[in-house]
């Protein structure tokens, strides 16, 4: 049975027009004429039976249906492009691992260790793509993912790697201008927050015995790497996983004013589909990563190591 899928040319034209919200700029990006782009989009709307753009004089905007469809088409085209490039680059050999990874974990913990994996497995290529939220493997091209949270991931096998302890960090210059003799004194400084850990500072202060204070104010940053940079720049005191700020702590760029950590009940996990994998690269990477995580746990505080195990 023939699939009910529009032409790739029409989808590419629509994605470009939705991204630029301008038919002329979309045409320039695709090295086509404006007329060609308009014809492709008109044909797509006819095929779907749904208007994708509102057209008011020379301006266009996405309809509600068009906005939803644009997001999905963009994701599908990205996935198709990655699969095509991967196949062309590696001539169809199953020696490529597509890994979804949390941004800061990937850049600060995983990438510095990948040279060891490549040395032991020179024929395997590991492609990293940042993904912070859980997803359904069957709807992506990923072979595995590293995520932070619980061990439960529907339709997947999960291997715990290690836990997490959050510690306050700040620049020596900032803390010198505001001496802190006890944890409560930190409230007088700007508190920097990670966007997805809304109550982290509240929980940390409660853990050190400081209760009934409002510490929700302060700048918020999407990534822990941004939070570390902000603290290093003297913008305030951040609450970050210790292992993500090791470089700055060792260099003295950041210091821990009070070495009282907030230990999370969740942790970092390697997950992959529970269906049998035909990619031998996944088995090699899994064995290597679990060994690296075990070695790292030995360097952690005893309480954290016990929780991670």
mmCIF file of C-alpha atoms in Angstrom:
data_model
loop_
_atom_site.group_PDB
_atom_site.id
_atom_site.type_symbol
_atom_site.label_atom_id
_atom_site.label_comp_id
_atom_site.label_asym_id
_atom_site.label_seq_id
_atom_site.Cartn_x
_atom_site.Cartn_y
_atom_site.Cartn_z
ATOM 1 C CA UNK A 1 0.000 0.000 0.000
ATOM 2 C CA UNK A 2 1.321 3.415 -0.930
ATOM 3 C CA UNK A 3 2.321 5.586 2.004
ATOM 4 C CA UNK A 4 0.376 8.815 2.493
ATOM 5 C CA UNK A 5 3.433 11.062 2.585
ATOM 6 C CA UNK A 6 3.878 14.336 0.653
ATOM 7 C CA UNK A 7 6.934 14.837 -1.535
ATOM 8 C CA UNK A 8 10.236 15.591 0.177
ATOM 9 C CA UNK A 9 10.569 18.738 -1.959
ATOM 10 C CA UNK A 10 7.278 20.076 -0.586
ATOM 11 C CA UNK A 11 8.208 19.272 2.999
ATOM 12 C CA UNK A 12 11.638 20.908 2.659
ATOM 13 C CA UNK A 13 10.064 24.043 1.184
ATOM 14 C CA UNK A 14 7.462 24.151 3.956
ATOM 15 C CA UNK A 15 10.076 23.678 6.706
ATOM 16 C CA UNK A 16 12.200 26.513 5.319
ATOM 17 C CA UNK A 17 9.212 28.846 4.959
ATOM 18 C CA UNK A 18 8.017 28.008 8.488
ATOM 19 C CA UNK A 19 11.501 28.661 9.869
ATOM 20 C CA UNK A 20 11.971 32.014 8.117
ATOM 21 C CA UNK A 21 8.286 33.054 7.991
ATOM 22 C CA UNK A 22 9.143 34.543 4.629
ATOM 23 C CA UNK A 23 8.833 32.866 1.235
ATOM 24 C CA UNK A 24 11.646 34.934 -0.311
ATOM 25 C CA UNK A 25 14.172 34.088 2.415
ATOM 26 C CA UNK A 26 13.106 30.440 2.268
ATOM 27 C CA UNK A 27 13.715 30.454 -1.477
ATOM 28 C CA UNK A 28 17.159 31.998 -0.995
ATOM 29 C CA UNK A 29 18.055 29.373 1.618
ATOM 30 C CA UNK A 30 17.051 26.577 -0.769
ATOM 31 C CA UNK A 31 18.539 28.204 -3.896
ATOM 32 C CA UNK A 32 15.091 28.226 -5.505
ATOM 33 C CA UNK A 33 12.812 30.926 -6.844
ATOM 34 C CA UNK A 34 10.074 32.349 -4.657
ATOM 35 C CA UNK A 35 7.545 31.068 -7.178
ATOM 36 C CA UNK A 36 8.883 27.515 -6.834
ATOM 37 C CA UNK A 37 8.592 27.640 -3.027
ATOM 38 C CA UNK A 38 5.057 29.025 -3.194
ATOM 39 C CA UNK A 39 4.004 26.294 -5.623
ATOM 40 C CA UNK A 40 5.430 23.563 -3.381
ATOM 41 C CA UNK A 41 3.617 24.926 -0.325
ATOM 42 C CA UNK A 42 0.354 25.360 -2.233
ATOM 43 C CA UNK A 43 0.634 21.754 -3.442
ATOM 44 C CA UNK A 44 1.306 20.608 0.128
ATOM 45 C CA UNK A 45 -1.744 22.460 1.472
ATOM 46 C CA UNK A 46 -3.873 20.944 -1.289
ATOM 47 C CA UNK A 47 -2.562 17.476 -0.458
ATOM 48 C CA UNK A 48 -3.247 17.910 3.261
ATOM 49 C CA UNK A 49 -6.511 19.756 2.853
ATOM 50 C CA UNK A 50 -5.404 22.090 5.653
ATOM 51 C CA UNK A 51 -4.096 25.682 5.399
ATOM 52 C CA UNK A 52 -0.603 25.923 6.879
ATOM 53 C CA UNK A 53 -0.052 29.673 6.614
ATOM 54 C CA UNK A 54 -2.086 32.789 7.203
ATOM 55 C CA UNK A 55 -1.413 35.229 4.379
ATOM 56 C CA UNK A 56 -2.069 38.896 5.083
ATOM 57 C CA UNK A 57 -0.777 41.182 2.331
ATOM 58 C CA UNK A 58 2.954 40.403 2.074
ATOM 59 C CA UNK A 59 3.248 38.842 5.518
ATOM 60 C CA UNK A 60 2.766 35.210 6.468
ATOM 61 C CA UNK A 61 2.306 33.432 9.768
ATOM 62 C CA UNK A 62 1.725 29.823 10.640
ATOM 63 C CA UNK A 63 -1.765 28.611 11.384
ATOM 64 C CA UNK A 64 -2.206 26.577 14.550
ATOM 65 C CA UNK A 65 -2.113 23.375 12.515
ATOM 66 C CA UNK A 66 0.872 24.689 10.553
ATOM 67 C CA UNK A 67 2.877 25.370 13.714
ATOM 68 C CA UNK A 68 2.323 21.839 15.011
ATOM 69 C CA UNK A 69 3.108 20.297 11.631
ATOM 70 C CA UNK A 70 6.233 22.473 11.177
ATOM 71 C CA UNK A 71 7.732 21.234 14.442
ATOM 72 C CA UNK A 72 7.160 17.600 13.514
ATOM 73 C CA UNK A 73 8.381 17.995 9.949
ATOM 74 C CA UNK A 74 11.540 19.754 11.148
ATOM 75 C CA UNK A 75 12.292 16.916 13.577
ATOM 76 C CA UNK A 76 11.624 14.284 10.920
ATOM 77 C CA UNK A 77 13.827 16.012 8.342
ATOM 78 C CA UNK A 78 16.632 16.386 10.892
ATOM 79 C CA UNK A 79 16.385 12.686 11.704
ATOM 80 C CA UNK A 80 16.348 11.728 8.020
ATOM 81 C CA UNK A 81 19.371 13.940 7.346
ATOM 82 C CA UNK A 82 21.343 12.424 10.248
ATOM 83 C CA UNK A 83 20.539 8.900 9.083
ATOM 84 C CA UNK A 84 21.544 9.734 5.516
ATOM 85 C CA UNK A 85 24.832 11.380 6.510
ATOM 86 C CA UNK A 86 25.628 8.491 8.846
ATOM 87 C CA UNK A 87 25.005 5.933 6.114
ATOM 88 C CA UNK A 88 27.083 7.891 3.576
ATOM 89 C CA UNK A 89 29.932 8.450 6.024
ATOM 90 C CA UNK A 90 30.210 4.853 7.211
ATOM 91 C CA UNK A 91 29.072 3.008 4.070
ATOM 92 C CA UNK A 92 26.318 1.195 5.920
ATOM 93 C CA UNK A 93 28.569 -0.515 8.464
ATOM 94 C CA UNK A 94 27.029 -0.997 11.925
ATOM 95 C CA UNK A 95 29.914 0.637 13.746
ATOM 96 C CA UNK A 96 28.144 3.890 14.596
ATOM 97 C CA UNK A 97 26.389 4.597 17.882
ATOM 98 C CA UNK A 98 23.790 7.358 18.038
ATOM 99 C CA UNK A 99 23.677 8.563 21.641
ATOM 100 C CA UNK A 100 21.332 11.112 23.220
ATOM 101 C CA UNK A 101 22.979 12.786 26.184
ATOM 102 C CA UNK A 102 22.326 15.515 28.739
ATOM 103 C CA UNK A 103 24.277 18.613 27.559
ATOM 104 C CA UNK A 104 26.528 19.389 30.524
ATOM 105 C CA UNK A 105 27.051 15.728 31.440
ATOM 106 C CA UNK A 106 28.133 15.103 27.867
ATOM 107 C CA UNK A 107 30.575 17.994 27.657
ATOM 108 C CA UNK A 108 32.030 17.793 31.166
ATOM 109 C CA UNK A 109 32.043 14.103 32.064
ATOM 110 C CA UNK A 110 31.588 11.932 28.980
ATOM 111 C CA UNK A 111 33.566 13.676 26.238
ATOM 112 C CA UNK A 112 36.804 13.945 28.271
ATOM 113 C CA UNK A 113 36.685 10.138 28.679
ATOM 114 C CA UNK A 114 35.751 9.217 25.101
ATOM 115 C CA UNK A 115 39.385 9.142 23.970
ATOM 116 C CA UNK A 116 39.815 6.006 26.116
ATOM 117 C CA UNK A 117 36.836 4.381 24.419
ATOM 118 C CA UNK A 118 38.090 5.262 20.942
ATOM 119 C CA UNK A 119 41.550 3.919 21.776
ATOM 120 C CA UNK A 120 40.042 0.579 22.789
ATOM 121 C CA UNK A 121 37.445 0.577 19.974
ATOM 122 C CA UNK A 122 39.025 2.374 16.991
ATOM 123 C CA UNK A 123 36.394 1.122 14.557
ATOM 124 C CA UNK A 124 33.407 2.606 16.415
ATOM 125 C CA UNK A 125 32.102 6.134 15.999
ATOM 126 C CA UNK A 126 29.976 7.678 18.757
ATOM 127 C CA UNK A 127 27.683 10.496 17.652
ATOM 128 C CA UNK A 128 26.351 12.696 20.462
ATOM 129 C CA UNK A 129 23.109 14.667 20.336
ATOM 130 C CA UNK A 130 21.836 16.659 23.300
ATOM 131 C CA UNK A 131 18.432 15.615 24.622
ATOM 132 C CA UNK A 132 17.279 16.474 28.131
ATOM 133 C CA UNK A 133 13.767 15.034 28.134
ATOM 134 C CA UNK A 134 12.734 11.373 27.886
ATOM 135 C CA UNK A 135 11.511 10.164 24.511
ATOM 136 C CA UNK A 136 10.275 7.026 22.776
ATOM 137 C CA UNK A 137 13.158 5.206 21.111
ATOM 138 C CA UNK A 138 11.006 3.896 18.280
ATOM 139 C CA UNK A 139 10.308 7.479 17.213
ATOM 140 C CA UNK A 140 14.004 8.427 16.960
ATOM 141 C CA UNK A 141 17.236 7.143 15.453
ATOM 142 C CA UNK A 142 18.981 6.906 18.824
ATOM 143 C CA UNK A 143 20.564 3.633 19.931
ATOM 144 C CA UNK A 144 20.839 4.705 23.579
ATOM 145 C CA UNK A 145 20.570 7.685 25.915
ATOM 146 C CA UNK A 146 22.130 8.975 29.103
ATOM 147 C CA UNK A 147 19.613 10.752 31.287
ATOM 148 C CA UNK A 148 19.160 12.064 34.808
ATOM 149 C CA UNK A 149 16.140 10.939 36.762
ATOM 150 C CA UNK A 150 14.631 7.686 37.935
ATOM 151 C CA UNK A 151 15.636 4.304 36.579
ATOM 152 C CA UNK A 152 12.225 3.867 34.931
ATOM 153 C CA UNK A 153 12.131 4.468 31.173
ATOM 154 C CA UNK A 154 9.215 2.777 29.382
ATOM 155 C CA UNK A 155 10.304 0.211 26.815
ATOM 156 C CA UNK A 156 13.950 0.435 27.797
ATOM 157 C CA UNK A 157 16.648 -1.310 29.817
ATOM 158 C CA UNK A 158 18.264 0.992 32.370
ATOM 159 C CA UNK A 159 21.742 0.813 33.907
ATOM 160 C CA UNK A 160 22.499 3.134 36.851
ATOM 161 C CA UNK A 161 25.765 5.039 36.501
ATOM 162 C CA UNK A 162 26.105 7.184 39.627
ATOM 163 C CA UNK A 163 24.257 9.629 41.830
ATOM 164 C CA UNK A 164 24.560 13.354 42.294
ATOM 165 C CA UNK A 165 25.467 15.755 45.081
ATOM 166 C CA UNK A 166 24.814 19.472 44.732
ATOM 167 C CA UNK A 167 27.217 21.898 46.409
ATOM 168 C CA UNK A 168 27.232 25.713 46.559
ATOM 169 C CA UNK A 169 30.014 27.353 44.528
ATOM 170 C CA UNK A 170 31.050 30.949 44.025
ATOM 171 C CA UNK A 171 34.004 32.973 42.819
ATOM 172 C CA UNK A 172 36.669 33.880 45.426
ATOM 173 C CA UNK A 173 36.271 37.557 44.509
ATOM 174 C CA UNK A 174 32.524 37.570 45.146
ATOM 175 C CA UNK A 175 32.779 35.673 48.417
ATOM 176 C CA UNK A 176 35.586 37.971 49.603
ATOM 177 C CA UNK A 177 33.274 40.962 49.315
ATOM 178 C CA UNK A 178 30.582 39.187 51.324
ATOM 179 C CA UNK A 179 32.175 36.978 54.007
ATOM 180 C CA UNK A 180 29.935 34.040 54.905
ATOM 181 C CA UNK A 181 30.431 32.622 58.394
ATOM 182 C CA UNK A 182 27.345 30.405 58.296
ATOM 183 C CA UNK A 183 25.036 29.086 55.560
ATOM 184 C CA UNK A 184 22.357 31.710 56.281
ATOM 185 C CA UNK A 185 24.799 34.410 55.144
ATOM 186 C CA UNK A 186 24.533 33.133 51.557
ATOM 187 C CA UNK A 187 21.022 34.592 51.394
ATOM 188 C CA UNK A 188 22.617 38.024 51.130
ATOM 189 C CA UNK A 189 24.203 37.050 47.815
ATOM 190 C CA UNK A 190 22.505 36.532 44.430
ATOM 191 C CA UNK A 191 21.472 32.868 44.235
ATOM 192 C CA UNK A 192 21.738 31.314 40.780
ATOM 193 C CA UNK A 193 19.263 28.591 39.821
ATOM 194 C CA UNK A 194 19.100 25.758 37.308
ATOM 195 C CA UNK A 195 15.808 26.084 35.468
ATOM 196 C CA UNK A 196 14.673 22.495 36.060
ATOM 197 C CA UNK A 197 15.681 22.377 39.730
ATOM 198 C CA UNK A 198 13.255 24.976 41.053
ATOM 199 C CA UNK A 199 13.407 23.959 44.713
ATOM 200 C CA UNK A 200 17.091 22.977 44.934
ATOM 201 C CA UNK A 201 18.237 26.001 46.951
ATOM 202 C CA UNK A 202 15.205 25.726 49.248
ATOM 203 C CA UNK A 203 16.023 22.076 49.925
ATOM 204 C CA UNK A 204 19.718 22.835 50.482
ATOM 205 C CA UNK A 205 18.983 25.523 53.078
ATOM 206 C CA UNK A 206 16.523 23.230 54.840
ATOM 207 C CA UNK A 207 19.154 20.477 54.891
ATOM 208 C CA UNK A 208 21.638 22.786 56.641
ATOM 209 C CA UNK A 209 19.042 23.898 59.185
ATOM 210 C CA UNK A 210 17.955 27.217 57.642
ATOM 211 C CA UNK A 211 14.181 27.144 57.408
ATOM 212 C CA UNK A 212 11.337 29.534 56.651
ATOM 213 C CA UNK A 213 13.279 31.628 54.118
ATOM 214 C CA UNK A 214 12.333 32.561 50.573
ATOM 215 C CA UNK A 215 15.247 31.742 48.281
ATOM 216 C CA UNK A 216 13.353 31.372 44.999
ATOM 217 C CA UNK A 217 14.538 34.708 43.617
ATOM 218 C CA UNK A 218 17.565 35.065 41.393
ATOM 219 C CA UNK A 219 18.628 34.423 37.773
ATOM 220 C CA UNK A 220 17.825 31.079 36.168
ATOM 221 C CA UNK A 221 19.941 29.198 33.637
ATOM 222 C CA UNK A 222 18.933 26.322 31.406
ATOM 223 C CA UNK A 223 22.179 24.321 31.654
ATOM 224 C CA UNK A 224 24.519 23.525 34.529
ATOM 225 C CA UNK A 225 27.428 24.558 32.290
ATOM 226 C CA UNK A 226 25.883 28.033 32.061
ATOM 227 C CA UNK A 227 25.411 28.029 35.826
ATOM 228 C CA UNK A 228 29.104 27.196 36.388
ATOM 229 C CA UNK A 229 30.157 29.972 33.998
ATOM 230 C CA UNK A 230 27.829 32.455 35.695
ATOM 231 C CA UNK A 231 29.237 31.617 39.130
ATOM 232 C CA UNK A 232 32.797 31.881 37.771
ATOM 233 C CA UNK A 233 31.959 35.325 36.391
ATOM 234 C CA UNK A 234 30.883 36.477 39.854
ATOM 235 C CA UNK A 235 27.174 36.760 39.083
ATOM 236 C CA UNK A 236 26.237 34.911 42.254
ATOM 237 C CA UNK A 237 26.459 31.604 44.103
ATOM 238 C CA UNK A 238 25.291 28.503 42.259
ATOM 239 C CA UNK A 239 24.171 25.090 43.449
ATOM 240 C CA UNK A 240 25.705 22.568 41.040
ATOM 241 C CA UNK A 241 26.723 18.895 40.928
ATOM 242 C CA UNK A 242 30.259 18.741 42.317
ATOM 243 C CA UNK A 243 31.575 16.639 39.419
ATOM 244 C CA UNK A 244 30.437 19.222 36.856
ATOM 245 C CA UNK A 245 32.566 21.957 38.434
ATOM 246 C CA UNK A 246 35.712 19.944 39.257
ATOM 247 C CA UNK A 247 37.916 21.836 36.808
ATOM 248 C CA UNK A 248 36.978 25.229 38.220
ATOM 249 C CA UNK A 249 37.258 23.985 41.802
ATOM 250 C CA UNK A 250 40.702 22.506 41.222
ATOM 251 C CA UNK A 251 41.956 25.692 39.546
ATOM 252 C CA UNK A 252 40.560 27.923 42.296
ATOM 253 C CA UNK A 253 38.256 29.705 39.876
ATOM 254 C CA UNK A 254 35.409 28.579 42.121
ATOM 255 C CA UNK A 255 35.336 27.714 45.804
ATOM 256 C CA UNK A 256 32.818 25.948 48.028
ATOM 257 C CA UNK A 257 31.923 28.265 50.927
ATOM 258 C CA UNK A 258 30.194 25.483 52.885
ATOM 259 C CA UNK A 259 30.909 21.869 51.997
ATOM 260 C CA UNK A 260 27.397 20.719 52.786
ATOM 261 C CA UNK A 261 25.918 18.818 49.874
ATOM 262 C CA UNK A 262 22.357 18.109 48.811
ATOM 263 C CA UNK A 263 22.163 14.515 47.647
ATOM 264 C CA UNK A 264 19.516 13.642 45.101
ATOM 265 C CA UNK A 265 17.418 10.493 45.241
ATOM 266 C CA UNK A 266 17.739 10.316 41.448
ATOM 267 C CA UNK A 267 20.807 9.634 39.360
ATOM 268 C CA UNK A 268 22.385 9.265 35.931
ATOM 269 C CA UNK A 269 21.430 6.231 33.847
ATOM 270 C CA UNK A 270 22.299 4.626 30.546
ATOM 271 C CA UNK A 271 19.143 3.441 28.799
ATOM 272 C CA UNK A 272 18.510 1.645 25.525
ATOM 273 C CA UNK A 273 15.546 -0.186 23.935
ATOM 274 C CA UNK A 274 14.580 -3.479 25.547
ATOM 275 C CA UNK A 275 14.272 -5.088 22.104
ATOM 276 C CA UNK A 276 17.354 -7.040 20.934
ATOM 277 C CA UNK A 277 19.901 -4.708 19.330
ATOM 278 C CA UNK A 278 21.619 -5.535 16.060
ATOM 279 C CA UNK A 279 24.235 -2.843 16.636
ATOM 280 C CA UNK A 280 27.426 -4.375 18.099
ATOM 281 C CA UNK A 281 28.704 -0.881 18.934
ATOM 282 C CA UNK A 282 26.075 -0.621 21.678
ATOM 283 C CA UNK A 283 27.395 -3.667 23.557
ATOM 284 C CA UNK A 284 30.973 -2.352 23.450
ATOM 285 C CA UNK A 285 29.936 1.117 24.584
ATOM 286 C CA UNK A 286 27.740 -0.224 27.390
ATOM 287 C CA UNK A 287 30.541 -2.369 28.815
ATOM 288 C CA UNK A 288 32.995 0.527 28.639
ATOM 289 C CA UNK A 289 30.631 3.107 30.144
ATOM 290 C CA UNK A 290 29.630 0.891 33.072
ATOM 291 C CA UNK A 291 33.317 0.283 33.847
ATOM 292 C CA UNK A 292 34.037 4.034 33.685
ATOM 293 C CA UNK A 293 31.088 4.763 35.968
ATOM 294 C CA UNK A 294 32.263 2.125 38.464
ATOM 295 C CA UNK A 295 35.755 3.658 38.499
ATOM 296 C CA UNK A 296 34.275 7.107 39.013
ATOM 297 C CA UNK A 297 32.084 5.915 41.886
ATOM 298 C CA UNK A 298 35.226 4.840 43.728
ATOM 299 C CA UNK A 299 36.344 8.484 43.783
ATOM 300 C CA UNK A 300 33.044 9.723 45.194
ATOM 301 C CA UNK A 301 32.165 10.291 48.826
ATOM 302 C CA UNK A 302 31.179 6.977 50.493
ATOM 303 C CA UNK A 303 27.544 8.024 50.947
ATOM 304 C CA UNK A 304 27.239 9.048 47.306
ATOM 305 C CA UNK A 305 28.949 5.897 46.076
ATOM 306 C CA UNK A 306 26.596 3.719 48.106
ATOM 307 C CA UNK A 307 23.548 5.533 46.720
ATOM 308 C CA UNK A 308 24.884 5.326 43.142
ATOM 309 C CA UNK A 309 25.505 1.597 43.414
#
